[in-house]
Coordinates of C-alpha atoms in Angstrom, one line a residue:
M8 CA 79.0 70.8 128.6
E9 CA 76.7 73.3 130.4
F10 CA 75.5 70.6 132.9
L11 CA 79.1 70.5 134.3
D12 CA 79.1 74.3 134.7
K13 CA 75.9 74.0 136.7
L14 CA 77.6 71.6 139.1
V15 CA 80.4 74.1 139.8
L16 CA 80.4 75.9 143.2
P17 CA 81.7 79.5 143.3
Q18 CA 85.4 79.6 144.0
S19 CA 87.5 82.3 145.7
L20 CA 90.4 83.9 144.0
E21 CA 92.9 81.9 146.0
H22 CA 91.2 78.6 145.0
L23 CA 91.3 79.6 141.4
K24 CA 95.0 80.2 141.6
L25 CA 95.3 76.8 143.2
L26 CA 93.4 75.3 140.3
H27 CA 96.1 76.6 137.9
Y28 CA 98.7 74.8 140.0
L29 CA 96.7 71.6 140.0
S30 CA 96.1 71.7 136.2
G31 CA 99.8 72.2 135.7
M32 CA 100.6 69.1 137.9
V33 CA 98.0 67.1 135.9
L34 CA 99.6 68.1 132.7
F35 CA 103.0 67.1 134.1
M36 CA 101.8 63.6 134.3
F37 CA 99.7 63.4 131.1
V38 CA 101.9 65.1 128.5
P39 CA 105.1 63.0 128.9
F40 CA 103.2 59.7 129.2
M41 CA 100.9 60.3 126.3
G42 CA 103.9 61.4 124.3
M43 CA 105.7 58.2 125.1
L44 CA 102.6 56.2 124.2
I45 CA 102.0 57.9 120.8
G46 CA 105.6 58.1 119.8
G47 CA 106.3 54.6 120.9
L48 CA 103.3 53.2 119.1
W49 CA 104.1 55.0 115.9
M50 CA 107.8 53.8 116.0
S51 CA 106.7 50.2 116.8
L52 CA 104.2 50.1 113.9
Y53 CA 106.9 51.5 111.6
Y54 CA 109.5 48.8 112.5
K55 CA 106.9 46.1 112.5
S56 CA 106.0 47.1 108.9
K57 CA 109.7 47.2 108.1
A58 CA 110.1 43.7 109.5
V59 CA 107.4 42.4 107.2
R60 CA 108.8 44.2 104.1
S61 CA 112.4 43.1 104.7
N62 CA 111.5 39.7 106.3
N63 CA 113.9 40.6 109.2
P64 CA 112.8 39.3 112.6
I65 CA 115.2 41.7 114.4
Y66 CA 112.9 44.6 113.4
L67 CA 109.9 42.7 114.7
M68 CA 111.7 42.2 118.0
Y69 CA 112.6 45.9 118.1
A70 CA 108.9 46.8 117.4
N71 CA 107.9 44.6 120.3
D72 CA 110.4 46.0 122.7
I73 CA 109.5 49.6 121.8
I74 CA 105.8 49.3 122.6
E75 CA 106.5 47.2 125.7
H76 CA 108.8 49.9 127.2
A77 CA 106.9 52.9 126.0
S78 CA 103.5 51.7 127.4
L79 CA 104.8 50.9 130.9
T80 CA 102.0 48.9 132.5
K81 CA 98.3 48.5 131.9
S82 CA 97.5 50.5 135.0
A83 CA 99.7 53.4 133.7
G84 CA 97.5 53.7 130.7
V85 CA 94.5 54.5 133.0
I86 CA 96.3 56.4 135.7
L87 CA 98.6 58.5 133.5
G88 CA 96.7 58.5 130.3
L89 CA 93.0 58.8 131.1
V90 CA 92.6 60.1 134.7
P91 CA 94.6 63.3 134.0
V92 CA 92.3 64.2 131.1
L93 CA 89.3 63.8 133.5
G94 CA 91.2 66.1 135.9
V95 CA 91.8 68.7 133.2
I96 CA 88.1 68.7 132.5
M97 CA 87.2 69.2 136.2
T98 CA 89.8 72.0 136.8
Y99 CA 89.1 73.9 133.6
T100 CA 85.4 73.7 134.1
Q101 CA 85.9 75.6 137.4
I102 CA 88.3 78.1 135.9
L103 CA 86.0 78.8 133.0
H104 CA 82.9 78.9 135.1
T105 CA 80.1 81.1 133.6
V106 CA 82.1 81.4 130.3
Q107 CA 79.9 80.4 127.3
N108 CA 82.2 78.4 125.0
S109 CA 82.9 74.9 123.7
I110 CA 86.3 74.4 125.2
I111 CA 85.3 71.8 127.8
L112 CA 83.5 69.9 125.1
Y113 CA 86.7 69.4 123.2
F114 CA 88.5 68.1 126.3
F115 CA 85.6 65.7 126.7
L116 CA 85.9 64.5 123.1
S117 CA 89.6 64.0 123.6
L118 CA 88.8 61.7 126.6
V119 CA 86.2 59.8 124.4
M120 CA 88.9 59.2 121.8
F121 CA 91.7 58.4 124.2
I122 CA 89.8 55.6 125.9
P123 CA 89.6 53.3 122.8
G124 CA 93.1 54.5 121.8
V125 CA 94.6 53.2 125.1
I126 CA 92.6 50.0 124.9
F127 CA 93.7 49.3 121.3
T128 CA 97.3 50.2 122.1
Y129 CA 97.6 47.7 125.0
T130 CA 95.8 45.1 122.8
Y131 CA 98.5 45.7 120.2
R132 CA 101.2 45.4 122.9
Y133 CA 100.0 42.0 124.2
S134 CA 99.3 40.6 120.8
F135 CA 103.0 40.2 120.4
A136 CA 103.0 37.8 123.3
F137 CA 100.0 36.0 121.9
A138 CA 101.7 35.6 118.5
S139 CA 104.9 34.2 120.2
L140 CA 102.8 31.8 122.2
F141 CA 101.1 30.5 119.0
D142 CA 104.4 30.1 117.3
N143 CA 105.7 28.0 120.1
L144 CA 102.6 25.8 120.2
K145 CA 102.7 25.4 116.5
D146 CA 106.3 24.1 116.6
S147 CA 105.4 21.6 119.4
I148 CA 102.4 20.3 117.5
H149 CA 104.3 19.9 114.2
I150 CA 106.5 17.2 115.7
S151 CA 103.8 14.5 115.1
E152 CA 102.1 13.8 111.8
D153 CA 98.9 12.0 113.0
D154 CA 95.5 13.3 112.1
S155 CA 94.6 14.7 115.5
K156 CA 97.8 16.7 115.5
K157 CA 97.1 18.0 112.0
T158 CA 93.7 19.1 113.0
A159 CA 95.1 20.9 116.0
L160 CA 97.8 22.4 113.8
E161 CA 95.2 23.8 111.4
K162 CA 93.2 25.3 114.3
Y163 CA 96.3 26.9 115.7
N164 CA 97.2 28.2 112.3
T165 CA 93.8 29.8 112.1
L166 CA 94.2 31.4 115.5
G167 CA 97.6 32.5 114.7
Q168 CA 96.4 34.3 111.6
K169 CA 93.6 36.0 113.6
T170 CA 96.2 37.1 116.2
F171 CA 98.4 38.5 113.4
K172 CA 95.4 40.4 112.0
M173 CA 94.4 41.7 115.5
K174 CA 98.0 42.9 116.0
N175 CA 97.9 44.9 112.7
K176 CA 94.4 46.3 113.2
A177 CA 94.8 47.1 117.0
G178 CA 98.0 49.1 116.4
K179 CA 96.6 51.1 113.6
W180 CA 93.3 51.8 115.3
G181 CA 95.1 52.6 118.5
L182 CA 97.2 55.2 116.7
F183 CA 94.2 56.7 115.0
F184 CA 92.2 57.2 118.2
L185 CA 95.2 58.5 120.1
L186 CA 96.0 61.0 117.4
S187 CA 92.3 62.0 117.2
G188 CA 92.2 62.5 121.0
L189 CA 95.4 64.5 120.8
F190 CA 93.8 66.8 118.2
F191 CA 90.8 67.5 120.4
F192 CA 93.0 68.0 123.4
S193 CA 95.1 70.4 121.3
A194 CA 91.9 72.3 120.3
G195 CA 91.0 72.7 124.0
I196 CA 94.4 73.9 125.0
T197 CA 94.6 76.3 122.1
L198 CA 91.2 77.9 122.6
L199 CA 91.9 78.4 126.3
T200 CA 93.9 81.5 125.4
S201 CA 92.0 82.5 122.4
Q202 CA 90.0 85.7 122.6
E203 CA 87.6 84.6 119.9
A204 CA 86.7 81.4 121.7
W205 CA 85.7 83.0 125.0
G206 CA 82.0 83.9 125.1
S207 CA 81.0 82.1 122.0
H208 CA 80.5 78.4 121.0
T209 CA 82.8 77.4 118.2
G210 CA 81.4 74.8 115.8
L211 CA 83.1 71.5 115.3
L212 CA 83.8 72.2 111.7
S213 CA 85.6 75.5 112.6
V214 CA 88.0 73.5 114.8
F215 CA 89.3 71.5 111.7
T216 CA 89.9 74.7 109.8
N217 CA 91.7 76.5 112.6
I218 CA 95.4 76.7 111.7
H219 CA 96.5 77.4 115.3
I220 CA 95.0 74.2 116.5
W221 CA 96.8 72.2 113.8
V222 CA 100.1 74.0 114.8
R223 CA 99.5 73.0 118.4
W224 CA 98.7 69.4 117.3
F225 CA 101.9 69.2 115.4
L226 CA 103.8 70.6 118.4
F227 CA 102.4 67.8 120.7
L228 CA 103.1 65.2 118.0
V229 CA 106.8 66.4 117.6
L230 CA 107.1 66.5 121.4
S231 CA 105.8 62.9 121.5
F232 CA 108.7 61.6 119.4
V233 CA 111.2 63.7 121.5
V234 CA 109.9 62.4 124.8
S235 CA 109.5 58.8 123.6
G236 CA 112.9 58.8 122.0
G237 CA 114.6 60.2 125.1
Y238 CA 112.8 57.7 127.4
L239 CA 113.7 54.7 125.2
L240 CA 117.4 55.8 125.1
F241 CA 117.3 56.1 128.9
I242 CA 115.8 52.6 129.2
Y243 CA 118.0 50.9 126.7
F244 CA 121.3 52.4 127.8
Y245 CA 121.1 53.7 131.4
W246 CA 118.3 52.4 133.6
E247 CA 119.6 49.6 135.9
G248 CA 122.8 49.5 133.8
G249 CA 120.9 49.4 130.5
I250 CA 119.4 46.4 128.6
E251 CA 121.9 43.7 127.8
I252 CA 121.8 43.3 124.0
T253 CA 123.7 40.3 122.7
D254 CA 122.9 40.6 119.0
P255 CA 125.3 43.1 117.5
T256 CA 122.9 43.9 114.6
Y257 CA 120.1 44.7 117.0
K258 CA 122.4 46.8 119.1
T259 CA 123.5 48.8 116.1
I260 CA 119.9 49.4 115.0
V261 CA 119.0 50.7 118.5
S262 CA 122.1 52.9 119.0
K263 CA 121.7 54.5 115.6
S264 CA 117.9 54.9 115.2
L265 CA 116.8 56.2 118.6
P266 CA 119.4 59.1 118.8
K267 CA 118.6 60.1 115.2
I268 CA 114.8 60.1 115.7
T269 CA 115.1 62.1 118.9
L270 CA 117.5 64.6 117.3
V271 CA 115.5 65.2 114.2
F272 CA 112.3 65.9 116.1
S273 CA 114.0 67.9 118.8
L274 CA 115.4 70.2 116.1
L275 CA 111.8 70.8 114.9
L276 CA 110.5 71.5 118.4
P277 CA 111.6 75.2 118.7
L278 CA 109.9 76.0 115.4
F279 CA 106.5 74.7 116.6
I280 CA 107.0 76.3 120.0
F281 CA 107.5 79.7 118.3
L282 CA 104.5 79.2 116.0
S283 CA 102.3 78.2 118.9
V284 CA 103.3 81.3 120.9
T285 CA 102.5 83.7 118.2
R286 CA 98.8 82.9 118.4
Y287 CA 98.4 84.0 122.1
S288 CA 96.0 86.8 122.7
G289 CA 97.6 90.0 124.2
Q290 CA 96.6 89.4 127.8
A291 CA 98.3 86.0 127.8
Y292 CA 101.8 87.4 127.4
N293 CA 103.7 88.0 130.7
S294 CA 107.2 87.6 132.0
N295 CA 106.7 84.0 133.2
V296 CA 105.6 82.9 129.7
F297 CA 108.8 84.3 128.1
L298 CA 111.0 83.1 130.9
F299 CA 109.8 79.5 130.8
L300 CA 109.7 79.4 127.0
F301 CA 113.3 80.6 127.0
I302 CA 114.2 77.8 129.4
S303 CA 112.4 75.2 127.4
V304 CA 114.2 76.1 124.2
S305 CA 117.6 76.7 125.8
V306 CA 117.5 73.2 127.4
L307 CA 117.0 71.7 124.0
F308 CA 120.4 73.0 122.8
A309 CA 122.0 70.8 125.6
V310 CA 119.9 67.9 124.3
Y311 CA 121.4 68.5 120.8
H312 CA 124.9 68.3 122.2
F313 CA 124.3 65.0 124.0
L314 CA 122.5 63.4 121.0
Y315 CA 125.3 64.4 118.7
D316 CA 127.8 63.0 121.1
M317 CA 125.9 59.7 121.1
L318 CA 125.7 59.5 117.3
K319 CA 129.3 60.6 116.7
Y320 CA 131.1 58.9 119.6
E321 CA 128.5 56.3 120.8
H322 CA 128.6 57.7 124.4
V323 CA 125.3 56.1 125.2
K324 CA 125.5 56.8 129.0
T325 CA 124.6 60.4 128.3
S326 CA 121.1 59.1 127.6
L327 CA 120.3 59.9 131.2
W328 CA 120.9 63.6 130.5
V329 CA 119.0 63.5 127.3
F330 CA 115.9 62.1 129.1
V331 CA 116.2 64.5 132.1
L332 CA 116.7 67.6 129.9
V333 CA 113.8 66.5 127.6
L334 CA 111.5 66.3 130.7
A335 CA 112.8 69.7 131.9
S336 CA 112.1 71.3 128.5
T337 CA 108.6 69.7 128.5
F338 CA 107.8 70.8 132.1
S339 CA 109.0 74.4 131.2
L340 CA 106.7 74.4 128.2
I341 CA 103.7 73.4 130.4
V342 CA 104.5 76.1 133.0
A343 CA 104.6 78.7 130.2
E344 CA 101.2 77.5 128.9
E345 CA 99.7 77.7 132.4
S346 CA 101.2 81.1 132.9
A347 CA 99.7 82.3 129.7
L348 CA 96.3 80.9 130.7
S349 CA 96.6 82.5 134.2
G350 CA 97.3 85.9 132.6
F351 CA 94.7 85.6 130.0
S352 CA 91.9 84.6 132.5
H353 CA 93.0 87.0 135.2
K354 CA 90.0 89.4 134.6
H355 CA 87.6 86.5 134.6
A356 CA 89.1 85.2 137.8
M357 CA 88.6 88.6 139.5
I358 CA 85.0 88.5 138.5
L359 CA 84.6 85.0 139.9
G360 CA 86.3 86.1 143.1
Q361 CA 83.9 89.0 143.5
N362 CA 81.0 86.7 142.8
F363 CA 82.3 84.3 145.5
D364 CA 82.6 87.2 148.0
L365 CA 79.1 88.3 147.2
S366 CA 77.7 84.8 147.6
V367 CA 79.5 84.4 151.0
A368 CA 78.1 87.8 152.1
E369 CA 74.7 86.8 151.0
L370 CA 75.0 83.5 152.9
K371 CA 76.0 85.3 156.0
K372 CA 73.0 87.6 155.8
T373 CA 70.6 84.7 155.4
T374 CA 72.2 82.9 158.3
G375 CA 72.6 85.9 160.5
A376 CA 76.4 85.6 160.5
A377 CA 77.1 89.0 158.9
G378 CA 79.6 91.1 160.8
A379 CA 80.2 88.3 163.4
V380 CA 84.0 88.9 163.6
D381 CA 85.4 88.6 167.1
P382 CA 88.7 90.7 167.3
V383 CA 89.4 89.5 170.9
A384 CA 89.4 85.9 169.7
I385 CA 91.6 86.8 166.8
F386 CA 94.0 88.6 169.2
N387 CA 94.2 85.7 171.6
T388 CA 94.7 83.1 168.9
K389 CA 96.8 85.0 166.4
C390 CA 98.6 87.9 168.1
L391 CA 99.1 87.1 171.8
A392 CA 101.8 84.5 171.3
C393 CA 104.2 87.0 169.7
H394 CA 103.1 90.4 170.9
A395 CA 102.3 92.4 174.1
F396 CA 101.5 96.1 174.5
D397 CA 104.2 97.0 176.9
R398 CA 107.0 94.4 176.5
K399 CA 108.9 92.5 173.9
V400 CA 107.8 88.9 173.3
V401 CA 108.8 87.6 169.9
G402 CA 107.9 90.8 168.1
P403 CA 108.3 94.3 169.4
P404 CA 105.9 95.8 171.9
Y405 CA 102.9 97.6 170.5
K406 CA 103.7 100.8 172.3
E407 CA 106.8 101.2 170.0
T408 CA 105.1 100.2 166.7
L409 CA 101.5 101.5 166.8
P410 CA 102.1 105.2 167.2
K411 CA 103.1 105.6 163.5
Y412 CA 99.7 104.2 162.5
E413 CA 97.6 106.7 164.5
G414 CA 95.2 108.3 162.0
D415 CA 96.1 105.8 159.3
V416 CA 94.5 102.5 160.3
T417 CA 94.3 101.5 156.6
K418 CA 98.1 101.3 156.5
L419 CA 98.0 99.0 159.5
V420 CA 95.4 96.8 157.9
E421 CA 97.5 96.4 154.8
F422 CA 100.5 95.5 156.9
I423 CA 98.5 92.8 158.8
K424 CA 97.3 91.3 155.5
N425 CA 100.7 91.4 153.8
P426 CA 103.5 91.8 156.5
Y427 CA 107.0 92.7 155.5
K428 CA 110.3 93.2 157.4
I429 CA 110.7 96.6 159.0
D430 CA 113.0 96.3 162.0
P431 CA 116.1 94.2 161.3
A432 CA 116.3 93.4 165.1
Y433 CA 113.1 91.3 164.8
P434 CA 112.0 88.5 162.5
I435 CA 109.4 89.2 159.9
M436 CA 105.8 88.7 161.1
P437 CA 104.2 85.5 159.5
N438 CA 101.2 86.1 157.3
Q439 CA 98.2 85.1 159.5
G440 CA 95.9 84.5 156.6
L441 CA 93.2 86.8 157.9
K442 CA 90.2 87.8 155.7
P443 CA 89.9 91.5 154.9
Q444 CA 87.1 92.1 157.5
E445 CA 89.1 90.2 160.1
A446 CA 92.2 92.3 159.4
V447 CA 90.2 95.5 159.8
A448 CA 88.6 94.3 163.0
I449 CA 92.0 93.3 164.7
A450 CA 93.6 96.6 163.5
K451 CA 90.9 98.7 165.1
Y452 CA 91.0 96.5 168.3
I453 CA 94.7 96.8 169.0
M454 CA 94.7 100.5 168.2
E455 CA 91.8 101.0 170.7
E456 CA 93.5 98.9 173.3
Y457 CA 96.9 100.6 172.8
K458 CA 95.3 104.0 173.5
K459 CA 93.9 102.7 176.8
K460 CA 97.3 101.4 178.0

């Protein structure tokens, strides 16, 4: 993906920090939705297969309802499932600018796999409606026994069989492509904080033999069942008063299966979180990583309590807390991952920041703008509203504050760049967002003007 790297413009250190926040927000959208889609599709296929084996139409209805709720709408598949991956590619391309590796390639491959996966998944979802339509048409045609009706019935039988085959194939192919896309996405996320992956291109075969990538893939897979289970519990039993289920058998299946599935996979989640953390390179570990991992795992214990309560006492209204806490655990896990990447890539970000400053300085030289800082303009626009030399405005007069900086302009510059509270009688000075050379210029200017007064 070197052509993408060539399209990247140099970024300042502040912009690189912003990119980490943006990538975190993108993952906040992508991970829960893709988890719902994969977990929901897997459960739907399982209960559809169970319906065929047991010849029980209730399981088929359950399979239909699961995929209908888990996939939200057609537009959600694009907006929450595909666009975020494109956003990840763009943000990480800038964060990894000048780094020679294959990480972006794996994110691109995940997008290539997710596209047909989403298409097949929604084809599978709507094939249930097609099958129901053909069944209704078949029943209406069967009323008459004349030849024209028989011919129509045969055609509809053929179309119905094709629809049934499409439903089977679309669901399985959808799951295959989604899991394949998830694997390559896991590879990209894993290699982001891998020392061995930075500065070298990893072959495609080595990805399939990397145990850390498989661990991360299983982590996402387990998380998919937890998120989809929590979401379906929320939809069935809480959202807008819950879904009214008149069939007692269907209600029993839902109230027993969903809490059990969610509980089993949520119990596995801390294990895979721990295994995925152990593969971080040394620079990736920082206090934020441990803090948010602790929050993520701690929240799961509350989830266990509510799920046990649902299974033991059938308190289904606690499904709201299950879903909210599952999302909180997921978001904490994402923040921990982004914190690890931020710590691991800090040195590289500093290099990119220096390159940006050099490119800006070079641009100023070529345009004749070097050193064109006007301290008077800065004083009039930034300082004059709150400060005067001989009287109090909002802040204290300069004649009271500047004497301690005589002979130490550097200290004044640092205060201007990062102000902090000194005198409790005055409010803290807002950070003016000045560039280093602007802070130096205004510090020298007010010191010179103060001495003239």
